[in-house]
DNA sequence: CTCAGCCGTTAAAACGTTTCAACATCGAGG
DNA sequence: CCTCGATGTTGAAACGTTTTAACGGCTGAG
């Protein structure tokens, strides 16, 4: 182990007091140029690296934000993270990403650690917003892409019911009357909301609720989408939906792939609508119709809200964005 | 601001000394059950959260690893990160992800911060391995997916020259004699290595070096792949390659999309091979032939190497994995 | 020659933990 | 009744910074 050179070593080496070294580090303008040079030289020579723990202990505040992400492998969240980072960076803060990987246990561990680290603030897309007890522990927390049930935090979300409605209304207008909803588990608020939106669209169009076949999946990954595709094709053709609304682009991509493999064409045999409009949605060989969420803006807004928590007159706010339908080839009008 | 309850407050509230509280926290078995209960109750009641800065300052060590990732939006890196996290977690450490987004400036800032934070270790896929001066600053650093030029660090990489060779040999064996290499910028070591592998494949087959048309891109994202596709189609058909080897799956997906949009078929009009074998490669509507790298294992190995740096007899090691070709529909044999 | 004011520097006191040696208390063994 | 070891608890000293108030030296005004 290195002997770990500290501020006092530098001070001694430069023939000044530690206070002066500290000043060079934090308020260079206050110390005489000659001294400053001498100190900087000593720092360089000894390879001194400031100890952030000590600094933070004394100062009481840190310079980092953290975003506990639900699934780092989902491009949607990395896009949100980009927005967060931009905003953080403008405020002179760094961003640490933590991946809960949809695991409540990991999520709790990370939250605990972040609280103990006294980060400036925590952004989180929680595994489960209901059971989520982000008890006020001194560190401000903002929920991302989830609505908070109790009013204990700020939150930034997108209207998922509206999103579901947009998607399914589009399918109905394209001539579909038997529609599948692919997504799950239904314990996830988002999935439920999007389904409810789908049902609302049916109601608006005067279609019966059983025009929607719900195929519940165990998760929101590509593989689940493939599985759903097989289930779908297995249905008797009289009852088989002619269109599918997926809770997620990953599911939609899996579904798409499964269709092609089974020799069915999209959108002719099955129209597909996804959700999130991740970059790969447009890049799919059958470009995917999808419900776009303002991803970067979601992150950016969340970060700004988080930073405003320090204002003395802060009140928790709940921002809700509107999603937008992006029509592409995967849902071309039915002939 | 909260008055911030500390260990002494807990101690006072429970009628014990701070040393005892500390013991309850760190070595519960050493303190009498009755006292322990009392202390735990006090902790609960006051909402005490341990201050990691102070703890770390005193203990000299932290419980986190960091991975500075080149591009969080590239699924390849999130897969590597998963491997890192698994290994870290087994060792009882948490993982913070930092995204340099291919920006040397950000990378430097993050490194600086992480050094100051005295994290247990740093994993990094650097923007530029050559100029990379990760001067020994006391915190161990391991390079991921890059070979280190000087022997100052451990590194874990994959044989990119071999990967390029595998890809292009496959294309040659499928009957192609005019091949494009899509990727860039060439300042990136990986891109160069993969190109060199491609050239080696040509040489092995007795083909001239100009059988390879290098289309250099500005980056490794999907959009760049689309751009390359347009350039490719613009070539006079006598000189147009019948196959493309992309430095990256993102490029390949963009290229694929561009082909379909322009009414060309894959693989009939253009065979495509990607690199990394990210999940979306298999999920593309024309499943993508790709060079697979052992992503999770890459991360896992890097983390283990990092953790071994504390051994007194540690020597820097350079692990190099072999890539593997995964053939799918996008490169079916030419008729 | 004195004094006020300024500038650059410093000693010392925090910040909230962990750790170590020392200290009580108690029951058992002599 | 004394000693000993075991068991639980504690006071105080670190850890490496930042900060505050005070200090000494100088300059220029009176």
XYZ file of C-alpha atoms (C1' of nucleotides) in Angstrom:
730
model
C 0.000 0.000 0.000
C 1.119 3.508 -0.793
C 1.977 5.650 2.214
C -0.765 7.899 0.910
C 0.449 11.471 0.798
C -1.832 13.972 2.448
C -2.221 17.665 2.533
C 0.214 17.983 5.414
C 2.948 16.234 3.463
C 2.473 18.700 0.669
C 2.492 21.566 3.136
C 5.696 20.431 4.717
C 7.341 19.837 1.368
C 6.423 23.332 0.210
C 7.259 24.931 3.519
C 3.793 26.269 4.237
C 0.900 25.339 6.468
C -1.848 22.926 5.493
C -4.346 25.756 5.452
C -2.415 27.327 2.628
C -2.408 24.125 0.649
C -6.135 23.887 1.154
C -6.477 27.421 -0.096
C -4.474 26.672 -3.204
C -6.853 23.835 -3.870
C -10.092 25.651 -3.212
C -9.515 29.372 -3.546
C -6.347 29.821 -5.573
C -6.927 33.552 -5.975
C -6.442 34.190 -2.292
C -2.886 32.945 -2.118
C 0.179 34.761 -3.427
C 1.301 33.601 -6.882
C 4.766 32.624 -5.724
C 3.446 30.466 -2.897
C 0.837 28.990 -5.162
C 3.475 27.883 -7.621
C 5.525 26.320 -4.879
C 2.549 24.413 -3.564
C 1.477 23.249 -6.999
C 4.980 22.005 -7.632
C 4.942 20.064 -4.383
C 1.563 18.550 -5.271
C 2.884 17.476 -8.619
C 6.079 16.116 -7.217
C 4.481 14.076 -4.471
C 1.612 12.899 -6.638
C -0.902 14.168 -4.137
C -4.525 13.233 -4.709
C -7.112 14.999 -2.647
C -9.082 12.740 -0.334
C -12.716 13.269 -1.151
C -13.930 11.410 1.923
C -12.246 13.815 4.255
C -13.328 16.758 2.185
C -16.875 15.597 2.162
C -16.892 14.747 5.826
C -15.861 18.243 6.613
C -17.939 20.011 4.015
C -21.040 17.917 4.511
C -21.826 17.770 0.829
C -20.662 15.742 -2.107
C -20.499 16.478 -5.800
C -22.293 13.512 -7.200
C -25.763 12.487 -8.201
C -26.820 8.895 -8.632
C -29.399 7.316 -10.868
C -30.606 3.881 -9.890
C -31.761 2.451 -13.146
C -34.236 -0.397 -13.575
C -32.441 -2.137 -16.420
C -29.194 -0.841 -17.805
C -29.595 -3.128 -20.801
C -32.701 -1.293 -21.949
C -31.694 1.605 -24.197
C -34.657 3.570 -22.952
C -32.979 4.001 -19.598
C -29.601 4.830 -20.993
C -31.267 7.598 -22.969
C -32.943 8.910 -19.856
C -29.589 8.721 -18.141
C -28.077 10.886 -20.831
C -30.593 13.601 -20.048
C -29.832 13.298 -16.366
C -26.132 13.515 -16.947
C -26.419 16.600 -19.125
C -28.348 18.418 -16.456
C -26.061 17.219 -13.688
C -23.010 18.279 -15.598
C -24.398 21.766 -16.087
C -24.726 21.998 -12.343
C -21.147 20.821 -11.893
C -22.077 17.404 -10.598
C -20.999 13.966 -11.708
C -23.396 11.094 -12.220
C -23.024 7.556 -10.987
C -25.269 4.928 -12.507
C -26.444 1.965 -10.485
C -28.272 -0.952 -12.040
C -30.940 -2.587 -9.937
C -31.691 -5.022 -12.785
C -35.333 -5.207 -11.682
C -34.191 -6.747 -8.430
C -35.750 -5.237 -5.337
C -32.919 -6.475 -3.163
C -30.223 -4.837 -5.199
C -32.250 -1.690 -5.350
C -32.428 -1.528 -1.601
C -28.719 -2.153 -1.237
C -27.871 0.617 -3.644
C -30.224 3.047 -1.980
C -28.726 2.265 1.386
C -25.213 2.740 0.085
C -26.076 5.997 -1.638
C -27.668 7.382 1.474
C -24.592 6.458 3.441
C -22.394 8.080 0.831
C -24.377 11.273 1.297
C -24.696 11.849 -2.415
C -26.300 15.130 -3.335
C -29.396 13.400 -4.593
C -30.851 10.173 -5.891
C -32.886 9.548 -8.991
C -34.608 6.231 -9.216
C -36.856 4.237 -11.451
C -38.057 1.857 -8.789
C -38.773 -1.807 -9.246
C -42.030 -1.439 -7.472
C -43.454 1.952 -6.730
C -46.064 0.674 -4.292
C -43.888 -1.094 -1.796
C -41.249 1.498 -2.368
C -40.441 3.064 0.943
C -37.846 5.641 0.189
C -38.286 6.899 3.687
C -36.970 10.415 4.003
C -33.404 9.832 5.068
C -31.991 13.253 4.453
C -31.012 12.695 0.835
C -33.504 14.009 -1.704
C -35.034 11.380 -3.974
C -36.866 11.898 -7.240
C -38.838 9.190 -8.993
C -38.275 8.802 -12.696
C -40.854 7.330 -15.027
C -43.049 6.459 -12.088
C -45.704 8.340 -10.311
C -45.361 8.565 -6.613
C -48.297 7.338 -4.631
C -47.716 9.271 -1.469
C -46.605 12.842 -1.896
C -43.209 12.302 -0.328
C -41.127 12.930 -3.415
C -41.016 14.726 -6.679
C -41.700 12.584 -9.689
C -41.401 12.770 -13.432
C -43.513 10.462 -15.521
C -45.198 10.035 -18.843
C -48.901 9.451 -19.249
C -48.933 5.726 -19.873
C -52.692 5.410 -20.104
C -52.681 7.970 -22.867
C -49.808 6.133 -24.529
C -51.739 2.883 -24.569
C -54.765 4.671 -25.894
C -52.805 6.284 -28.715
C -51.315 2.987 -29.771
C -54.534 1.031 -29.823
C -56.612 3.808 -31.323
C -54.120 3.828 -34.159
C -54.533 0.084 -34.630
C -58.316 0.343 -34.575
C -58.249 3.128 -37.123
C -56.056 0.936 -39.280
C -58.874 -1.570 -39.384
C -57.964 -4.031 -36.672
C -60.638 -5.419 -34.403
C -58.773 -8.252 -32.700
C -55.778 -6.923 -30.853
C -53.238 -8.493 -28.544
C -51.593 -6.725 -25.660
C -48.175 -8.177 -24.901
C -46.462 -7.273 -21.648
C -45.916 -8.090 -18.064
C -45.736 -8.801 -15.316
C -48.947 -6.952 -14.588
C -47.573 -6.088 -11.166
C -45.702 -3.309 -12.943
C -47.680 -0.109 -12.867
C -46.608 0.915 -16.348
C -47.835 -2.267 -17.920
C -51.198 -1.937 -16.208
C -51.542 1.680 -17.248
C -50.758 0.928 -20.843
C -53.267 -1.883 -20.842
C -55.883 0.400 -19.335
C -55.175 2.867 -22.091
C -55.702 0.111 -24.624
C -59.046 -0.743 -23.057
C -60.064 2.888 -23.106
C -59.307 3.020 -26.806
C -61.571 0.034 -27.377
C -64.335 1.624 -25.358
C -63.992 4.872 -27.277
C -64.425 2.948 -30.519
C -67.378 1.018 -29.224
C -65.559 -2.286 -29.320
C -66.068 -4.891 -26.593
C -63.341 -5.323 -24.011
C -62.674 -8.868 -25.140
C -61.415 -7.559 -28.442
C -58.174 -7.275 -26.479
C -56.287 -10.485 -25.770
C -53.818 -9.927 -22.981
C -50.678 -12.047 -23.276
C -48.901 -11.566 -19.998
C -45.133 -12.010 -20.024
C -42.733 -12.571 -17.178
C -40.535 -9.663 -18.056
C -39.896 -6.954 -20.575
C -36.945 -8.391 -22.487
C -36.504 -9.457 -26.076
C -36.666 -13.149 -25.214
C -40.090 -12.679 -23.653
C -41.266 -11.078 -26.849
C -40.139 -14.092 -28.831
C -42.036 -16.354 -26.474
C -45.158 -14.278 -26.840
C -44.814 -14.535 -30.605
C -44.930 -18.288 -30.440
C -47.937 -18.242 -28.185
C -49.652 -15.866 -30.528
C -49.106 -17.971 -33.609
C -50.310 -20.996 -31.694
C -53.761 -19.496 -31.320
C -56.528 -20.814 -33.597
C -56.653 -18.492 -36.573
C -60.276 -17.594 -35.964
C -59.306 -16.024 -32.670
C -55.826 -14.881 -33.539
C -55.356 -11.134 -33.259
C -54.299 -9.233 -36.352
C -52.363 -6.684 -34.395
C -50.227 -6.581 -31.270
C -49.510 -3.742 -28.889
C -46.355 -4.382 -26.879
C -45.650 -2.740 -23.551
C -42.095 -2.208 -24.635
C -39.927 -2.031 -27.737
C -37.791 -4.918 -26.553
C -40.859 -7.126 -26.502
C -41.925 -5.795 -29.880
C -38.540 -6.582 -31.404
C -38.686 -10.102 -30.036
C -42.171 -10.493 -31.396
C -41.085 -9.184 -34.780
C -38.250 -11.638 -34.937
C -40.479 -14.491 -33.935
C -42.969 -13.616 -36.684
C -40.325 -13.580 -39.383
C -38.927 -16.874 -38.207
C -42.365 -18.446 -38.364
C -42.874 -17.194 -41.871
C -45.435 -14.539 -41.064
C -45.174 -11.053 -42.410
C -45.332 -7.777 -40.537
C -47.536 -5.850 -40.883
C -49.578 -7.961 -43.334
C -50.142 -10.920 -41.045
C -49.652 -9.052 -37.825
C -49.309 -5.364 -37.212
C -47.006 -4.482 -34.336
C -46.785 -1.404 -32.158
C -44.081 -1.002 -29.553
C -43.466 1.445 -26.760
C -40.554 3.785 -25.928
C -39.303 4.358 -29.464
C -35.770 3.335 -28.688
C -33.261 3.789 -31.446
C -33.387 0.123 -32.415
C -37.089 0.468 -33.110
C -36.450 2.621 -36.156
C -33.468 0.486 -37.070
C -35.380 -2.765 -37.187
C -35.683 -4.196 -40.662
C -39.406 -3.652 -40.409
C -39.279 -0.262 -38.785
C -41.375 -0.312 -35.701
C -44.340 1.879 -34.963
C -43.877 2.963 -31.388
C -45.061 5.309 -28.680
C -42.335 7.818 -28.103
C -41.520 9.140 -24.711
C -39.384 12.250 -24.286
C -36.494 10.289 -22.880
C -33.726 12.842 -22.525
C -36.184 15.424 -21.344
C -37.512 13.024 -18.755
C -34.052 12.648 -17.313
C -33.195 16.282 -17.597
C -36.354 17.394 -15.848
C -35.896 14.849 -13.100
C -32.402 16.093 -12.441
C -33.543 19.697 -12.328
C -36.303 18.840 -9.919
C -33.804 17.035 -7.767
C -31.476 19.996 -7.712
C -34.309 22.301 -6.745
C -34.963 20.288 -3.602
C -32.429 22.352 -1.777
C -34.430 25.511 -2.212
C -35.882 26.485 1.121
C -39.343 26.926 -0.373
C -39.297 23.678 -2.300
C -42.527 21.855 -2.840
C -42.741 18.395 -4.292
C -43.887 18.508 -7.861
C -45.201 15.847 -10.179
C -44.428 16.431 -13.801
C -46.239 14.360 -16.368
C -45.301 14.372 -20.016
C -47.438 13.349 -22.946
C -46.301 10.546 -25.195
C -46.503 10.676 -28.954
C -47.204 8.023 -31.552
C -44.593 7.444 -34.231
C -46.023 5.489 -37.132
C -43.701 3.310 -39.164
C -43.939 0.307 -41.420
C -44.788 -2.284 -38.787
C -48.350 -1.029 -38.593
C -49.117 0.071 -42.125
C -52.817 0.385 -42.835
C -54.571 -2.902 -43.284
C -55.799 -3.487 -46.807
C -31.493 20.727 6.339
C -31.802 17.859 8.761
C -29.740 18.206 11.906
C -28.105 15.000 10.730
C -28.079 12.497 13.544
C -24.731 10.920 14.207
C -23.434 7.982 16.114
C -23.104 10.055 19.273
C -26.756 11.006 19.198
C -27.663 7.364 18.977
C -25.262 6.572 21.789
C -26.716 9.205 24.045
C -30.273 8.181 23.242
C -29.498 4.558 24.086
C -27.422 5.434 27.110
C -24.205 3.883 25.882
C -20.918 5.130 24.456
C -20.296 5.706 20.777
C -17.862 2.830 20.723
C -20.690 0.502 21.584
C -22.866 1.848 18.826
C -20.020 1.329 16.416
C -19.695 -2.217 17.647
C -23.366 -2.888 17.123
C -22.921 -1.716 13.586
C -19.768 -3.605 12.765
C -19.406 -6.517 15.136
C -22.838 -7.219 16.590
C -21.736 -10.492 18.163
C -19.447 -8.730 20.567
C -22.115 -6.725 22.311
C -24.653 -8.064 24.815
C -28.046 -8.837 23.256
C -29.929 -6.474 25.541
C -27.680 -3.552 24.747
C -27.776 -4.389 21.095
C -31.540 -4.230 21.073
C -31.515 -0.924 22.828
C -29.062 0.533 20.346
C -30.947 -0.824 17.354
C -34.128 0.704 18.700
C -32.407 4.056 19.075
C -31.068 3.828 15.532
C -34.521 3.079 14.245
C -36.139 5.797 16.267
C -33.724 8.524 15.286
C -33.490 7.421 11.678
C -29.754 7.212 11.891
C -27.859 6.638 8.641
C -24.221 5.770 8.867
C -21.887 8.316 7.324
C -19.801 6.472 4.789
C -17.380 9.351 4.335
C -16.331 9.289 7.934
C -16.212 5.539 7.941
C -14.076 5.466 4.874
C -11.824 8.218 6.071
C -11.090 6.255 9.157
C -10.954 2.823 7.584
C -9.009 3.908 4.528
C -11.000 1.695 2.205
C -14.302 1.894 0.432
C -16.715 -0.755 -0.723
C -17.228 0.252 -4.294
C -15.794 -0.453 -7.695
C -16.324 1.787 -10.676
C -16.504 1.017 -14.360
C -15.941 3.912 -16.720
C -17.739 2.814 -19.810
C -17.112 4.101 -23.321
C -20.721 4.268 -24.413
C -23.543 3.346 -22.098
C -25.922 3.256 -25.050
C -24.078 0.350 -26.606
C -25.509 -2.913 -25.273
C -22.109 -4.502 -25.582
C -20.863 -2.445 -22.681
C -23.893 -2.980 -20.535
C -23.340 -6.700 -20.954
C -19.732 -6.347 -19.926
C -20.918 -4.304 -16.985
C -23.194 -7.133 -15.936
C -20.202 -9.437 -15.723
C -18.310 -6.873 -13.709
C -21.184 -6.398 -11.348
C -21.633 -10.107 -10.751
C -18.006 -10.483 -9.793
C -18.026 -7.352 -7.673
C -21.124 -8.456 -5.873
C -19.572 -11.801 -5.027
C -16.754 -9.903 -3.399
C -19.218 -7.780 -1.454
C -18.633 -4.641 -3.455
C -21.040 -2.356 -5.222
C -20.517 -1.074 -8.737
C -20.893 2.480 -9.959
C -21.095 3.021 -13.691
C -19.718 6.161 -15.279
C -20.300 7.018 -18.903
C -17.487 8.775 -20.698
C -19.562 8.800 -23.914
C -16.371 8.601 -25.977
C -15.348 11.980 -24.622
C -11.784 12.191 -23.383
C -12.583 15.158 -21.197
C -15.364 13.440 -19.343
C -13.233 10.387 -18.982
C -10.514 12.383 -17.298
C -12.978 14.058 -14.965
C -14.451 10.772 -13.892
C -11.053 9.229 -13.317
C -10.016 12.179 -11.220
C -13.180 11.993 -9.156
C -12.875 8.261 -8.651
C -9.311 8.570 -7.497
C -10.341 11.233 -5.052
C -13.185 9.064 -3.831
C -10.662 6.347 -3.113
C -12.790 3.669 -4.702
C -11.420 0.169 -4.309
C -10.620 -0.044 -7.989
C -11.365 1.309 -11.417
C -12.249 -0.546 -14.579
C -12.113 1.420 -17.758
C -12.628 1.049 -21.456
C -10.638 4.111 -22.432
C -11.445 6.473 -25.247
C -7.914 6.332 -26.448
C -5.528 3.749 -25.129
C -2.444 5.424 -26.507
C -2.704 8.818 -24.915
C -4.197 7.200 -21.891
C -2.084 8.132 -18.947
C -3.703 6.456 -16.021
C -0.701 7.390 -13.968
C -0.426 5.212 -10.910
C -2.301 7.224 -8.330
C -2.760 4.597 -5.693
C -6.025 3.207 -7.005
C -5.678 0.066 -9.100
C -6.880 0.367 -12.682
C -7.696 -2.417 -15.122
C -8.269 -1.865 -18.825
C -11.271 -3.565 -20.351
C -11.482 -4.476 -24.011
C -8.222 -2.694 -24.664
C -4.695 -3.841 -24.564
C -2.372 -1.769 -22.514
C 0.631 -0.446 -24.322
C 2.924 0.058 -21.380
C 2.841 -2.656 -18.773
C 1.451 -0.426 -16.049
C -1.907 -2.142 -15.685
C -3.718 -5.390 -16.051
C -5.854 -5.650 -19.129
C -8.542 -7.888 -20.529
C -9.153 -7.882 -24.241
C -10.381 -9.928 -27.156
C -8.298 -10.719 -30.206
C -9.727 -8.233 -32.660
C -7.424 -9.146 -35.497
C -8.598 -12.714 -35.253
C -12.188 -11.492 -35.122
C -11.797 -9.560 -38.326
C -10.138 -12.522 -39.934
C -12.955 -14.862 -38.928
C -15.583 -12.545 -40.296
C -13.976 -11.946 -43.644
C -12.819 -15.525 -44.114
C -16.434 -16.517 -43.693
C -17.494 -14.031 -46.342
C -14.815 -15.223 -48.730
C -15.830 -18.832 -48.214
C -19.398 -17.810 -48.973
C -18.245 -16.727 -52.394
C -17.681 -13.009 -51.986
C -14.719 -11.338 -53.602
C -15.601 -7.668 -53.209
C -16.009 -6.814 -49.580
C -16.610 -3.564 -47.722
C -15.279 -2.794 -44.303
C -17.486 -0.315 -42.470
C -16.187 1.348 -39.338
C -14.354 4.205 -37.814
C -12.804 6.415 -36.889
C -9.618 4.555 -37.663
C -7.992 6.248 -34.712
C -9.702 3.604 -32.607
C -7.417 0.667 -32.073
C -10.236 -1.860 -32.302
C -11.342 -0.661 -35.680
C -7.827 -0.845 -37.019
C -7.287 -4.318 -35.627
C -10.481 -5.617 -37.134
C -9.546 -4.148 -40.469
C -6.111 -5.724 -40.257
C -7.778 -9.038 -39.578
C -9.906 -8.554 -42.651
C -6.801 -7.889 -44.713
C -5.150 -10.970 -43.327
C -8.143 -13.021 -44.395
C -7.806 -11.692 -47.919
C -4.119 -12.482 -47.985
C -4.756 -15.993 -46.727
C -7.191 -16.529 -49.576
C -4.830 -15.110 -52.136
C -7.047 -12.127 -52.850
C -5.569 -8.682 -53.498
C -5.792 -6.106 -50.735
C -7.992 -3.854 -52.853
C -10.730 -6.456 -52.692
C -11.515 -4.651 -49.459
C -13.211 -1.268 -49.725
C -12.824 0.607 -46.474
C -15.739 2.911 -45.705
C -14.598 4.947 -42.761
C -17.301 6.301 -40.461
C -17.161 9.051 -37.879
C -18.432 6.890 -35.090
C -19.833 3.537 -34.198
C -23.531 4.322 -33.878
C -26.574 3.170 -35.805
C -26.885 6.440 -37.673
C -23.371 6.077 -39.036
C -24.289 2.661 -40.340
C -27.246 4.119 -42.214
C -24.980 6.705 -43.754
C -22.524 4.063 -44.858
C -25.388 2.140 -46.450
C -26.241 5.101 -48.619
C -22.653 5.573 -49.634
C -22.428 1.908 -50.479
C -25.475 1.871 -52.697
C -24.188 4.951 -54.444
C -21.177 3.085 -55.757
C -21.208 2.016 -59.436
C -22.501 -1.527 -59.468
C -19.371 -2.853 -61.149
C -17.343 -1.865 -58.101
C -19.999 -2.296 -55.456
C -19.092 -4.862 -52.826
C -21.394 -7.834 -52.376
C -20.666 -8.122 -48.696
C -19.976 -5.795 -45.785
C -18.073 -6.377 -42.587
C -19.028 -3.862 -39.913
C -16.793 -2.993 -36.991
C -19.798 -3.058 -34.744
C -23.334 -4.409 -34.555
C -24.769 -0.938 -34.249
C -23.257 -0.047 -37.604
C -24.457 -3.323 -39.060
C -28.010 -2.685 -37.899
C -27.954 0.755 -39.437
C -26.611 -0.676 -42.634
C -29.286 -3.345 -42.656
C -31.993 -0.790 -42.224
C -30.597 1.368 -44.950
C -30.530 -1.578 -47.361
C -34.148 -2.469 -46.742
C -35.209 1.112 -47.179
C -33.421 1.312 -50.476
C -35.110 -1.827 -51.683
C -32.080 -4.081 -51.528
C -32.221 -7.477 -49.930
C -29.934 -8.936 -47.311
C -28.141 -11.228 -47.836
C -28.998 -11.582 -51.535
C -27.869 -8.153 -52.621
C -25.501 -7.558 -49.767
C -24.302 -9.941 -47.110
C -23.670 -8.307 -43.741
C -21.498 -9.338 -40.834
C -21.443 -7.397 -37.595
C -19.309 -7.459 -34.512
C -20.088 -7.981 -30.794
C -23.183 -10.142 -31.204
C -25.336 -7.947 -29.047
C -28.800 -9.221 -28.319
C -30.368 -7.008 -30.969
C -28.223 -8.695 -33.598
C -30.140 -11.929 -33.286
C -33.367 -10.018 -32.877
C -33.064 -8.111 -36.116
C -35.611 -9.142 -38.701
C -32.760 -10.405 -40.810
C -30.794 -12.018 -38.021
C -27.293 -10.749 -38.108
C -24.160 -12.825 -38.514
C -21.747 -11.448 -35.981
C -18.460 -11.985 -34.219
C -19.245 -12.832 -30.653
C -17.114 -11.669 -27.811
C -17.438 -13.225 -24.386
C -18.982 -10.117 -22.913
C -19.944 -11.144 -19.413
C -16.753 -13.101 -19.042
C -14.749 -10.119 -20.160
C -16.252 -8.067 -17.370
C -16.040 -10.792 -14.822
C -12.391 -11.483 -15.524
C -11.527 -7.819 -15.435
C -13.141 -7.463 -12.042
C -11.319 -10.473 -10.686
C -8.028 -9.158 -11.959
C -8.768 -5.857 -10.317
C -9.523 -7.491 -7.018
C -6.314 -9.460 -7.165
C -4.282 -6.264 -7.334
C -4.229 -6.127 -3.585
C -2.282 -9.344 -3.317
C 1.220 -8.549 -2.222
C 2.723 -10.675 -4.989
C 0.505 -9.278 -7.714
C 1.863 -9.065 -11.203
C 0.088 -7.287 -14.015
C -1.523 -9.750 -16.361
C -2.908 -9.393 -19.844
C -5.732 -11.723 -20.645
C -6.808 -12.098 -24.227
C -9.922 -13.964 -25.236
C -10.745 -15.459 -28.592
C -13.808 -14.305 -30.465
C -16.198 -16.657 -32.203
C -18.216 -16.322 -35.380
C -21.969 -16.733 -35.134
C -23.498 -17.311 -38.540
C -27.057 -16.204 -39.132
C -29.258 -15.275 -42.052
C -27.604 -11.991 -42.956
C -24.699 -13.809 -44.563
C -26.273 -16.935 -46.014
C -24.178 -18.585 -48.686
C -24.213 -16.784 -51.977
C -25.950 -18.683 -54.708
C 6.797 57.897 14.408
C 2.253 55.915 14.928
C -1.702 53.767 13.502
C -5.192 51.835 10.486
C -5.929 48.736 6.969
C -4.746 45.301 3.957
C -2.716 41.024 2.517
C -1.053 36.519 3.014
C -0.553 32.979 6.149
C -1.507 29.988 10.009
C -3.010 27.302 14.417
C -6.569 24.898 15.895
C -11.068 23.234 15.956
C -14.269 20.850 13.817
C -16.611 16.775 10.711
C -18.458 11.381 12.210
C -16.521 7.375 12.312
C -13.387 3.124 13.949
C -10.150 1.084 16.912
C -7.292 0.017 20.795
C -6.031 -0.339 25.181
C -7.961 0.008 29.458
C -11.527 -0.603 32.614
C -15.441 -2.426 35.301
C -18.192 -6.391 36.603
C -19.032 -11.034 37.670
C -18.733 -16.009 38.469
C -15.769 -19.758 39.196
C -11.797 -22.044 41.004
C -8.381 -22.182 44.446
C -11.648 -14.420 50.778
C -8.613 -13.694 46.881
C -7.357 -14.211 42.157
C -8.195 -14.997 37.520
C -10.331 -14.989 33.111
C -14.103 -13.898 30.545
C -17.339 -10.677 29.070
C -19.099 -5.971 27.960
C -18.277 -1.410 27.781
C -15.800 2.865 27.255
C -12.497 7.177 26.633
C -9.652 8.985 23.600
C -6.916 9.094 19.681
C -6.723 8.834 15.168
C -8.196 9.540 9.758
C -7.371 14.063 6.077
C -9.684 17.710 5.058
C -11.990 22.760 5.469
C -12.769 26.826 7.935
C -12.564 30.570 11.183
C -10.587 33.868 13.629
C -6.389 35.664 14.633
C -1.802 36.993 13.514
C 2.359 39.337 11.684
C 4.322 42.268 8.301
C 3.919 46.175 5.185
C 2.249 50.329 3.200
C 0.648 54.744 3.189
C -1.782 58.378 5.630
C -1.771 61.350 9.342
